[in-house]
Short mmCIF file of C-alpha atoms in Angstrom, two decimals:
data_model
loop_
_atom_site.label_atom_id
_atom_site.label_comp_id
_atom_site.label_asym_id
_atom_site.label_seq_id
_atom_site.Cartn_x
_atom_site.Cartn_y
_atom_site.Cartn_z
CA MET A 1 -46.86 20.02 -6.63
CA LYS A 2 -43.85 18.37 -8.21
CA PHE A 3 -40.18 19.04 -7.67
CA PRO A 4 -38.41 21.26 -10.25
CA GLU A 5 -37.88 19.95 -13.75
CA LYS A 6 -34.49 18.25 -14.20
CA PHE A 7 -34.22 17.87 -10.44
CA LEU A 8 -31.11 15.84 -9.62
CA TRP A 9 -32.61 12.85 -7.83
CA GLY A 10 -29.73 10.63 -6.83
CA ALA A 11 -27.73 8.79 -4.21
CA ALA A 12 -24.30 9.34 -2.74
CA THR A 13 -21.25 7.33 -1.73
CA ALA A 14 -17.61 7.93 -0.80
CA SER A 15 -14.54 6.20 -2.21
CA TYR A 16 -13.05 4.65 0.94
CA GLN A 17 -16.46 3.56 2.19
CA ILE A 18 -17.30 1.43 -0.85
CA GLU A 19 -14.39 0.82 -3.22
CA GLY A 20 -12.14 -1.70 -1.48
CA ALA A 21 -9.13 -2.69 -3.62
CA ALA A 22 -7.02 -0.97 -1.00
CA GLY A 23 -3.65 -1.78 -2.54
CA GLU A 24 -4.56 -2.70 -6.10
CA ASP A 25 -3.63 -1.21 -9.46
CA GLY A 26 -1.14 1.27 -8.08
CA LYS A 27 -3.32 2.85 -5.39
CA GLY A 28 -1.39 4.48 -2.56
CA ALA A 29 -2.37 4.27 1.10
CA ASN A 30 -4.64 6.86 2.70
CA ILE A 31 -4.98 7.66 6.39
CA TRP A 32 -8.04 5.42 6.79
CA ASP A 33 -6.14 2.52 5.22
CA VAL A 34 -3.58 2.89 8.00
CA PHE A 35 -5.50 4.07 11.06
CA SER A 36 -8.40 1.63 10.66
CA HIS A 37 -5.92 -1.19 11.29
CA MET A 38 -4.82 0.26 14.63
CA PRO A 39 -6.62 -1.07 17.72
CA GLY A 40 -9.23 1.19 19.26
CA ASN A 41 -9.95 3.35 16.23
CA VAL A 42 -12.81 1.44 14.57
CA LYS A 43 -15.45 -0.75 16.16
CA ASN A 44 -14.76 -4.48 15.81
CA MET A 45 -11.35 -3.68 14.25
CA GLU A 46 -13.11 -3.36 10.89
CA ASN A 47 -11.66 -1.58 7.87
CA GLY A 48 -12.33 -0.64 4.27
CA ASP A 49 -9.81 -2.96 2.63
CA ILE A 50 -12.64 -4.68 0.76
CA ALA A 51 -15.73 -2.69 1.85
CA CYS A 52 -18.42 -3.15 -0.85
CA ASP A 53 -15.81 -4.20 -3.42
CA HIS A 54 -17.22 -1.51 -5.71
CA TYR A 55 -13.88 -1.31 -7.52
CA HIS A 56 -14.52 -4.77 -8.95
CA ARG A 57 -18.34 -4.57 -9.08
CA MET A 58 -18.74 -1.09 -10.50
CA GLU A 59 -20.70 -2.17 -13.59
CA GLU A 60 -23.11 -4.17 -11.44
CA ASP A 61 -23.59 -1.20 -9.15
CA VAL A 62 -24.35 1.16 -12.04
CA LYS A 63 -26.99 -1.31 -13.23
CA LEU A 64 -28.56 -1.10 -9.76
CA MET A 65 -28.60 2.70 -10.03
CA LYS A 66 -30.32 2.42 -13.39
CA GLU A 67 -32.86 -0.02 -11.97
CA LEU A 68 -33.65 2.48 -9.19
CA GLY A 69 -34.20 5.23 -11.77
CA LEU A 70 -31.51 7.53 -10.41
CA LYS A 71 -30.98 10.72 -12.38
CA SER A 72 -27.61 11.43 -10.79
CA TYR A 73 -24.92 9.80 -8.68
CA ARG A 74 -22.62 11.58 -6.27
CA PHE A 75 -19.32 9.77 -5.70
CA SER A 76 -15.90 10.79 -4.47
CA LEU A 77 -12.53 10.23 -6.05
CA SER A 78 -9.74 8.63 -4.03
CA TRP A 79 -6.87 11.13 -3.99
CA SER A 80 -4.39 8.32 -3.22
CA ARG A 81 -5.74 6.17 -6.06
CA ILE A 82 -5.05 9.00 -8.50
CA ILE A 83 -1.89 10.40 -6.84
CA PRO A 84 -0.36 7.44 -4.93
CA GLU A 85 2.93 9.28 -4.39
CA GLU A 86 3.72 12.96 -4.51
CA GLY A 87 4.05 14.05 -8.13
CA LYS A 88 2.97 10.70 -9.61
CA ILE A 89 -0.31 10.18 -11.48
CA ASN A 90 -1.66 6.62 -11.45
CA GLU A 91 -3.19 6.03 -14.87
CA LYS A 92 -5.01 2.90 -13.66
CA GLY A 93 -6.80 5.03 -11.06
CA ILE A 94 -7.78 7.52 -13.73
CA ALA A 95 -8.99 4.64 -15.90
CA PHE A 96 -11.29 3.31 -13.18
CA TYR A 97 -13.08 6.63 -12.76
CA ASN A 98 -13.21 7.15 -16.52
CA ALA A 99 -14.96 3.80 -16.84
CA LEU A 100 -17.40 4.68 -14.04
CA ILE A 101 -18.26 8.02 -15.64
CA ASP A 102 -18.79 6.39 -19.03
CA GLU A 103 -21.03 3.69 -17.52
CA LEU A 104 -23.13 6.35 -15.79
CA LEU A 105 -23.53 8.49 -18.88
CA ALA A 106 -24.45 5.44 -20.96
CA VAL A 107 -27.55 5.01 -18.78
CA ASP A 108 -28.32 8.75 -18.53
CA ILE A 109 -27.12 9.21 -14.95
CA GLU A 110 -25.44 12.57 -14.26
CA PRO A 111 -22.06 12.10 -12.50
CA LEU A 112 -21.39 14.42 -9.54
CA ILE A 113 -17.76 14.32 -8.44
CA THR A 114 -16.58 15.05 -4.90
CA LEU A 115 -12.83 15.59 -4.92
CA TYR A 116 -12.25 14.94 -1.22
CA HIS A 117 -14.25 12.77 1.17
CA TRP A 118 -11.82 12.33 4.06
CA ASP A 119 -9.26 9.87 2.60
CA LEU A 120 -6.07 11.93 2.84
CA PRO A 121 -3.03 10.23 1.25
CA VAL A 122 -0.50 8.99 3.78
CA TRP A 123 2.28 10.83 1.94
CA MET A 124 0.40 14.11 2.49
CA ASP A 125 -0.33 13.23 6.12
CA LYS A 126 3.41 12.78 6.71
CA LYS A 127 3.93 16.35 5.52
CA GLY A 128 1.45 17.60 8.14
CA GLY A 129 -1.88 17.04 6.38
CA TRP A 130 -4.33 19.86 6.96
CA LYS A 131 -1.93 21.46 9.45
CA THR A 132 0.33 22.68 6.66
CA LEU A 133 -0.58 25.15 3.93
CA GLU A 134 1.46 23.04 1.54
CA ILE A 135 -1.70 20.97 1.21
CA ARG A 136 -3.15 23.69 -1.00
CA GLU A 137 -0.51 23.18 -3.70
CA ARG A 138 -0.61 19.40 -3.47
CA PHE A 139 -4.42 19.39 -3.62
CA LEU A 140 -4.36 21.66 -6.66
CA GLU A 141 -2.07 19.19 -8.43
CA TYR A 142 -4.57 16.43 -7.68
CA ALA A 143 -7.53 18.57 -8.72
CA THR A 144 -5.76 19.45 -11.98
CA ALA A 145 -5.32 15.74 -12.79
CA ALA A 146 -9.01 15.10 -12.08
CA VAL A 147 -10.29 18.08 -14.06
CA ASP A 148 -8.02 17.28 -17.01
CA ALA A 149 -9.25 13.69 -17.07
CA PHE A 150 -12.97 14.03 -16.35
CA SER A 151 -14.28 17.54 -17.05
CA ASP A 152 -15.03 16.80 -20.70
CA ARG A 153 -17.98 14.74 -19.37
CA VAL A 154 -18.53 15.93 -15.79
CA LYS A 155 -20.33 19.20 -15.07
CA TYR A 156 -20.96 19.04 -11.30
CA TRP A 157 -18.01 19.31 -8.91
CA ILE A 158 -17.98 19.32 -5.10
CA THR A 159 -14.59 20.37 -3.82
CA LEU A 160 -14.59 18.84 -0.34
CA ASN A 161 -17.03 17.08 1.96
CA GLU A 162 -17.83 18.21 5.51
CA PRO A 163 -14.83 20.18 6.79
CA GLN A 164 -16.65 20.24 10.12
CA CYS A 165 -16.11 16.48 10.35
CA PHE A 166 -12.75 15.71 8.81
CA LEU A 167 -11.06 18.64 10.56
CA MET A 168 -12.81 18.74 13.94
CA ASN A 169 -13.25 14.98 14.34
CA GLY A 170 -9.85 14.19 12.86
CA TYR A 171 -7.58 16.83 14.37
CA MET A 172 -9.38 18.06 17.50
CA GLN A 173 -11.58 15.35 18.98
CA GLY A 174 -9.48 12.42 17.79
CA VAL A 175 -12.39 10.20 16.77
CA HIS A 176 -11.63 10.04 13.02
CA ALA A 177 -8.38 9.67 11.08
CA PRO A 178 -5.75 10.90 11.73
CA PHE A 179 -7.06 10.58 15.34
CA GLN A 180 -5.30 13.66 16.74
CA ARG A 181 -6.35 15.71 19.77
CA ASP A 182 -5.15 19.25 19.22
CA TYR A 183 -7.81 21.84 19.94
CA LEU A 184 -5.44 24.76 19.45
CA CYS A 185 -4.78 23.92 15.80
CA PHE A 186 -8.36 24.72 14.79
CA PRO A 187 -7.82 28.21 13.31
CA LYS A 188 -4.82 26.97 11.31
CA ILE A 189 -6.48 23.89 9.82
CA SER A 190 -9.64 25.89 9.10
CA ARG A 191 -7.61 28.53 7.28
CA ASN A 192 -5.70 25.94 5.28
CA PHE A 193 -8.93 24.26 4.27
CA MET A 194 -10.65 27.53 3.26
CA LEU A 195 -7.67 28.69 1.20
CA THR A 196 -7.46 25.28 -0.47
CA ASN A 197 -11.17 25.29 -1.27
CA ALA A 198 -11.09 28.76 -2.83
CA ALA A 199 -8.05 27.94 -4.96
CA THR A 200 -9.68 24.69 -6.09
CA VAL A 201 -12.91 26.41 -7.12
CA LYS A 202 -10.86 28.88 -9.16
CA LEU A 203 -8.89 26.08 -10.77
CA ILE A 204 -12.01 24.15 -11.76
CA ARG A 205 -13.54 27.25 -13.34
CA GLU A 206 -10.36 27.98 -15.27
CA LYS A 207 -9.49 24.47 -16.45
CA ALA A 208 -12.81 22.62 -16.87
CA LYS A 209 -13.56 21.61 -20.45
CA LYS A 210 -17.32 21.75 -19.86
CA PRO A 211 -18.85 24.79 -18.14
CA PRO A 212 -18.76 23.60 -14.51
CA ARG A 213 -21.16 23.97 -11.60
CA VAL A 214 -19.14 23.98 -8.41
CA GLY A 215 -20.19 23.53 -4.79
CA LEU A 216 -18.93 22.55 -1.36
CA ALA A 217 -20.68 20.05 0.93
CA PHE A 218 -21.27 21.21 4.50
CA ALA A 219 -22.45 19.18 7.51
CA ALA A 220 -25.15 21.79 8.00
CA GLY A 221 -28.16 22.07 10.24
CA ALA A 222 -30.48 24.41 12.09
CA PHE A 223 -32.40 24.88 15.30
CA ILE A 224 -36.12 24.22 14.81
CA PRO A 225 -38.19 27.08 16.27
CA GLU A 226 -40.02 26.27 19.48
CA ASN A 227 -43.16 27.71 17.87
CA GLU A 228 -42.89 27.50 14.09
CA LYS A 229 -45.77 29.93 13.53
CA ASP A 230 -44.46 32.65 15.82
CA PRO A 231 -42.14 35.18 14.10
CA ASP A 232 -40.23 35.88 17.31
CA SER A 233 -39.61 32.18 17.86
CA VAL A 234 -38.48 31.79 14.26
CA GLU A 235 -36.10 34.72 14.63
CA GLN A 236 -34.67 33.25 17.83
CA ALA A 237 -34.07 29.90 16.08
CA ARG A 238 -32.48 31.66 13.11
CA LYS A 239 -30.05 33.49 15.38
CA LYS A 240 -29.16 30.33 17.27
CA SER A 241 -28.57 28.53 13.95
CA PHE A 242 -25.59 30.80 13.32
CA TYR A 243 -24.55 32.13 16.72
CA LYS A 244 -25.08 29.36 19.31
CA GLY A 245 -23.05 26.18 19.80
CA MET A 246 -23.61 23.99 16.74
CA GLY A 247 -24.86 27.01 14.83
CA THR A 248 -21.52 28.75 15.28
CA MET A 249 -19.23 25.78 14.74
CA ASN A 250 -21.11 23.91 12.00
CA ASN A 251 -22.56 26.83 10.03
CA ARG A 252 -21.22 30.34 10.56
CA TRP A 253 -17.55 29.50 11.22
CA TRP A 254 -17.26 28.08 7.71
CA MET A 255 -19.96 29.69 5.62
CA ASP A 256 -19.58 33.35 6.61
CA PRO A 257 -15.93 33.54 5.47
CA ILE A 258 -16.41 31.37 2.37
CA LEU A 259 -19.72 32.80 1.16
CA LEU A 260 -19.81 36.32 2.62
CA GLY A 261 -16.15 37.17 3.15
CA ASN A 262 -16.78 37.87 6.84
CA PRO A 263 -14.34 36.69 9.53
CA VAL A 264 -15.72 34.88 12.58
CA SER A 265 -14.70 34.71 16.25
CA ALA A 266 -15.77 31.89 18.54
CA TYR A 267 -15.36 31.19 22.24
CA GLY A 268 -12.73 33.90 22.66
CA ILE A 269 -9.93 31.69 21.33
CA TYR A 270 -10.83 30.91 17.71
CA ARG A 271 -10.91 33.53 14.99
CA SER A 272 -10.49 33.93 11.27
CA ARG A 273 -8.87 37.10 10.00
CA GLN A 274 -10.06 39.87 7.74
CA ARG A 275 -6.79 39.91 5.79
CA ASP A 276 -7.51 36.37 4.53
CA MET A 277 -11.05 37.00 3.36
CA LYS A 278 -10.21 38.07 -0.20
CA LYS A 279 -8.44 34.73 -0.73
CA ILE A 280 -11.10 32.69 1.10
CA GLN A 281 -14.37 34.13 -0.19
CA VAL A 282 -15.57 32.39 -3.32
CA LYS A 283 -18.67 32.28 -5.50
CA LEU A 284 -20.29 28.86 -5.46
CA ASP A 285 -22.99 27.67 -7.85
CA PHE A 286 -24.63 25.74 -5.03
CA ILE A 287 -24.24 24.92 -1.36
CA GLY A 288 -24.17 21.21 -0.61
CA ILE A 289 -26.11 20.41 2.56
CA ASN A 290 -25.58 17.14 4.42
CA ASN A 291 -28.46 17.06 6.88
CA TYR A 292 -29.61 14.34 9.24
CA SER A 293 -30.79 15.85 12.52
CA ALA A 294 -31.65 19.24 13.99
CA PHE A 295 -29.21 21.10 16.20
CA ASN A 296 -31.82 21.12 19.00
CA TYR A 297 -30.98 17.50 19.76
CA SER A 298 -27.19 17.67 19.65
CA ASP A 299 -25.35 16.44 22.73
CA TRP A 300 -22.89 19.28 22.22
CA GLY A 301 -24.04 22.78 21.39
CA GLY A 302 -27.75 21.93 21.27
CA ASP A 303 -30.67 22.72 23.57
CA LYS A 304 -29.94 21.15 26.94
CA ASN A 305 -33.59 21.35 28.00
CA VAL A 306 -34.78 18.99 25.23
CA ASP A 307 -35.57 15.49 26.47
CA THR A 308 -34.88 13.12 23.58
CA THR A 309 -35.66 9.92 25.52
CA ASN A 310 -38.88 9.07 23.70
CA LEU A 311 -38.12 10.69 20.35
CA PRO A 312 -37.65 8.52 17.24
CA LYS A 313 -33.98 7.82 16.47
CA ASN A 314 -31.89 5.96 13.95
CA SER A 315 -29.58 3.12 14.96
CA LEU A 316 -26.81 5.58 15.81
CA GLY A 317 -29.07 7.44 18.21
CA TRP A 318 -29.61 10.49 15.99
CA VAL A 319 -33.06 12.02 16.48
CA ILE A 320 -35.33 11.78 13.43
CA ASP A 321 -37.16 15.06 12.77
CA GLY A 322 -37.82 16.00 9.16
CA ARG A 323 -38.39 19.64 10.08
CA SER A 324 -34.60 19.88 10.28
CA MET A 325 -34.53 19.72 6.49
CA TYR A 326 -36.96 22.62 6.00
CA TRP A 327 -35.40 24.97 8.54
CA THR A 328 -31.83 24.25 7.46
CA VAL A 329 -32.61 24.94 3.82
CA ARG A 330 -34.62 28.04 4.67
CA PHE A 331 -32.16 29.62 7.09
CA LEU A 332 -29.12 28.95 4.90
CA TYR A 333 -30.76 30.32 1.78
CA GLU A 334 -32.02 33.42 3.60
CA ARG A 335 -28.53 34.16 4.90
CA TYR A 336 -26.39 33.26 1.88
CA GLY A 337 -28.67 33.42 -1.17
CA VAL A 338 -27.00 30.50 -2.95
CA PRO A 339 -28.93 27.63 -4.59
CA ILE A 340 -28.89 24.41 -2.61
CA MET A 341 -28.29 20.74 -3.28
CA ILE A 342 -29.00 18.17 -0.59
CA THR A 343 -25.76 16.23 -0.90
CA GLU A 344 -26.53 13.78 1.92
CA ASN A 345 -29.65 12.73 3.83
CA GLY A 346 -30.64 9.31 5.06
CA MET A 347 -30.86 7.05 8.10
CA SER A 348 -28.86 4.23 9.60
CA ASN A 349 -30.78 1.12 10.53
CA LEU A 350 -29.96 -2.42 11.61
CA ASP A 351 -31.43 -3.91 8.43
CA THR A 352 -31.67 -7.64 7.83
CA VAL A 353 -32.72 -9.86 4.94
CA ASN A 354 -35.84 -11.91 5.74
CA GLU A 355 -36.57 -15.50 4.76
CA ALA A 356 -38.15 -14.30 1.52
CA GLY A 357 -34.91 -12.55 0.59
CA GLU A 358 -36.34 -9.07 1.18
CA VAL A 359 -35.28 -6.08 3.26
CA CYS A 360 -38.45 -4.48 4.61
CA ASP A 361 -37.16 -1.16 5.92
CA ASP A 362 -40.44 0.70 6.38
CA ILE A 363 -38.80 2.96 8.95
CA ARG A 364 -36.52 4.30 6.22
CA ILE A 365 -39.50 4.86 3.93
CA ASN A 366 -41.17 6.95 6.62
CA TYR A 367 -37.93 8.86 7.20
CA MET A 368 -37.52 9.57 3.49
CA ASP A 369 -41.08 10.81 3.12
CA GLU A 370 -40.84 13.05 6.17
CA TYR A 371 -37.62 14.74 5.12
CA LEU A 372 -38.59 15.06 1.46
CA ARG A 373 -41.96 16.60 2.34
CA ASN A 374 -40.10 19.24 4.33
CA LEU A 375 -37.73 19.80 1.42
CA LYS A 376 -40.75 20.15 -0.87
CA LEU A 377 -42.18 22.77 1.47
CA ALA A 378 -39.00 24.84 1.18
CA ILE A 379 -39.11 24.54 -2.62
CA ALA A 380 -42.77 25.60 -2.63
CA GLU A 381 -41.70 28.79 -0.85
CA GLY A 382 -39.40 29.64 -3.74
CA ILE A 383 -36.05 28.38 -2.47
CA PRO A 384 -33.94 27.07 -5.39
CA VAL A 385 -33.04 23.46 -4.59
CA ILE A 386 -31.39 21.67 -7.50
CA GLY A 387 -31.08 18.10 -6.23
CA TYR A 388 -31.31 15.48 -3.51
CA GLN A 389 -28.66 12.80 -2.99
CA HIS A 390 -29.81 10.06 -0.64
CA TRP A 391 -27.15 8.73 1.71
CA SER A 392 -26.35 6.15 0.76
CA LEU A 393 -26.64 4.13 -2.41
CA MET A 394 -25.55 1.02 -0.54
CA ASP A 395 -24.61 -0.13 2.94
CA ASN A 396 -20.93 0.59 3.48
CA PHE A 397 -18.04 1.14 5.88
CA GLU A 398 -19.32 3.80 8.25
CA TRP A 399 -15.94 5.14 9.40
CA ALA A 400 -15.24 4.62 13.13
CA GLU A 401 -18.59 2.84 13.51
CA GLY A 402 -17.54 0.04 11.16
CA TYR A 403 -20.16 -1.97 9.27
CA ASP A 404 -23.01 -2.19 11.78
CA PRO A 405 -24.90 1.01 10.77
CA ARG A 406 -26.62 0.44 7.44
CA PHE A 407 -27.53 3.62 5.52
CA GLY A 408 -28.01 2.07 2.09
CA LEU A 409 -30.89 1.82 -0.33
CA VAL A 410 -29.19 -1.43 -1.30
CA TYR A 411 -28.32 -4.07 1.29
CA VAL A 412 -24.77 -5.43 1.08
CA ASP A 413 -23.79 -8.80 2.51
CA PHE A 414 -20.22 -8.01 3.51
CA GLU A 415 -19.25 -11.68 3.59
CA THR A 416 -20.30 -12.44 0.01
CA GLY A 417 -20.65 -8.97 -1.52
CA ASN A 418 -24.17 -9.82 -2.67
CA ARG A 419 -26.53 -6.86 -3.16
CA THR A 420 -30.24 -6.83 -2.27
CA ILE A 421 -32.45 -3.89 -3.22
CA LYS A 422 -34.37 -2.74 -0.14
CA LYS A 423 -38.05 -1.87 -0.01
CA SER A 424 -37.10 1.78 0.55
CA ALA A 425 -35.21 1.78 -2.74
CA TYR A 426 -38.32 0.82 -4.69
CA HIS A 427 -40.21 3.50 -2.79
CA TYR A 428 -37.55 6.04 -3.76
CA LYS A 429 -37.80 4.85 -7.37
CA HIS A 430 -41.51 5.71 -7.35
CA ILE A 431 -40.78 9.15 -5.89
CA ILE A 432 -38.31 9.79 -8.70
CA GLU A 433 -40.72 8.51 -11.39
CA THR A 434 -43.40 10.92 -10.15
CA ASN A 435 -40.90 13.72 -9.48
CA GLY A 436 -42.12 13.86 -5.90
CA SER A 437 -45.75 14.62 -6.77
CA THR A 438 -46.98 11.78 -4.54
CA LEU A 439 -45.28 13.11 -1.41
#
């Protein structure tokens, strides 16, 4: 069996993680520009000032994508590169993304735009960031500029990436920018995000010059059934995937209001409200799923009786279990009935270049095969999956973890900027060429 025709095989990146050029050509500062320079926020005091220098090496990077046979490329726009100050559009920022889109289309790679991947402009942060509903109007101004500039060539739009992470990690747990610890703000920031997302989807549909396909990328997952062949065990895992720990906070809290128009209560203190549902619920063309590990293995909200000591893990300690892909796709489609795109999936590793100038990352090849075989199983059961975006195209700045974790298909020497295509990238190229028939 092959994957569907015109399947969007691709790879993903995010603006702050790869672009560099932090203060060039009129770009304004974002919260990661500022907070990464403060002691204690990022390992080794590293930052994305230069990162992969993609801003200056964009044409080279598109050639790499072409060499790998990618059919699509998911990238995010930098809000502060396009709107460096409130009310001001930076034409040089627009020009950079125009050039990227044109380069991609020239080599038959479908551009997939993510409007927001965590790099909130400092000027918006000073107004309260996601704690103020004013962000909806300011985000709509930014989205309007992007849609006006790019929608004549771009069909696929992802509004925002992983609200679970940029809101909970940024405003509650204090481990990502803006590094705040305010657990009581959760209902407010969730509401502001959901209202902003719905208004943005509406705006894209109204203003896009090409008929758009619009989605939202969730940090989604599932509990793997204890016995995958037992219906009762499957049902128990399904329930936990929406009503227990990670299932509540990563899946249902966000998806039930947005996709079903149903409010959610959690832990007796958090709740969304029925009166907001008409403004929050929205029809998406696809759900973006960013999936790495099953909820069973989560330190918080997982199964406490699971011993992960001897289980395979990536360099960040995340358990590798490809069944997570199958059960996440299956449970989410059964509940919400919306086509799915895998918007992120991949593994961090401590890759090195050997004396022959090669990166032999066989562990990533095995990971890729395991997760894609499980995705193929879900597709074989009739679930509409429209694409797979490997995280990531290249090694990059991995937020608070700095540069040590390498997720890329392409190795980046952060001292010189030199790129080396990894063994896993050539393996992925073969998968794409055969449309997954060899998996």
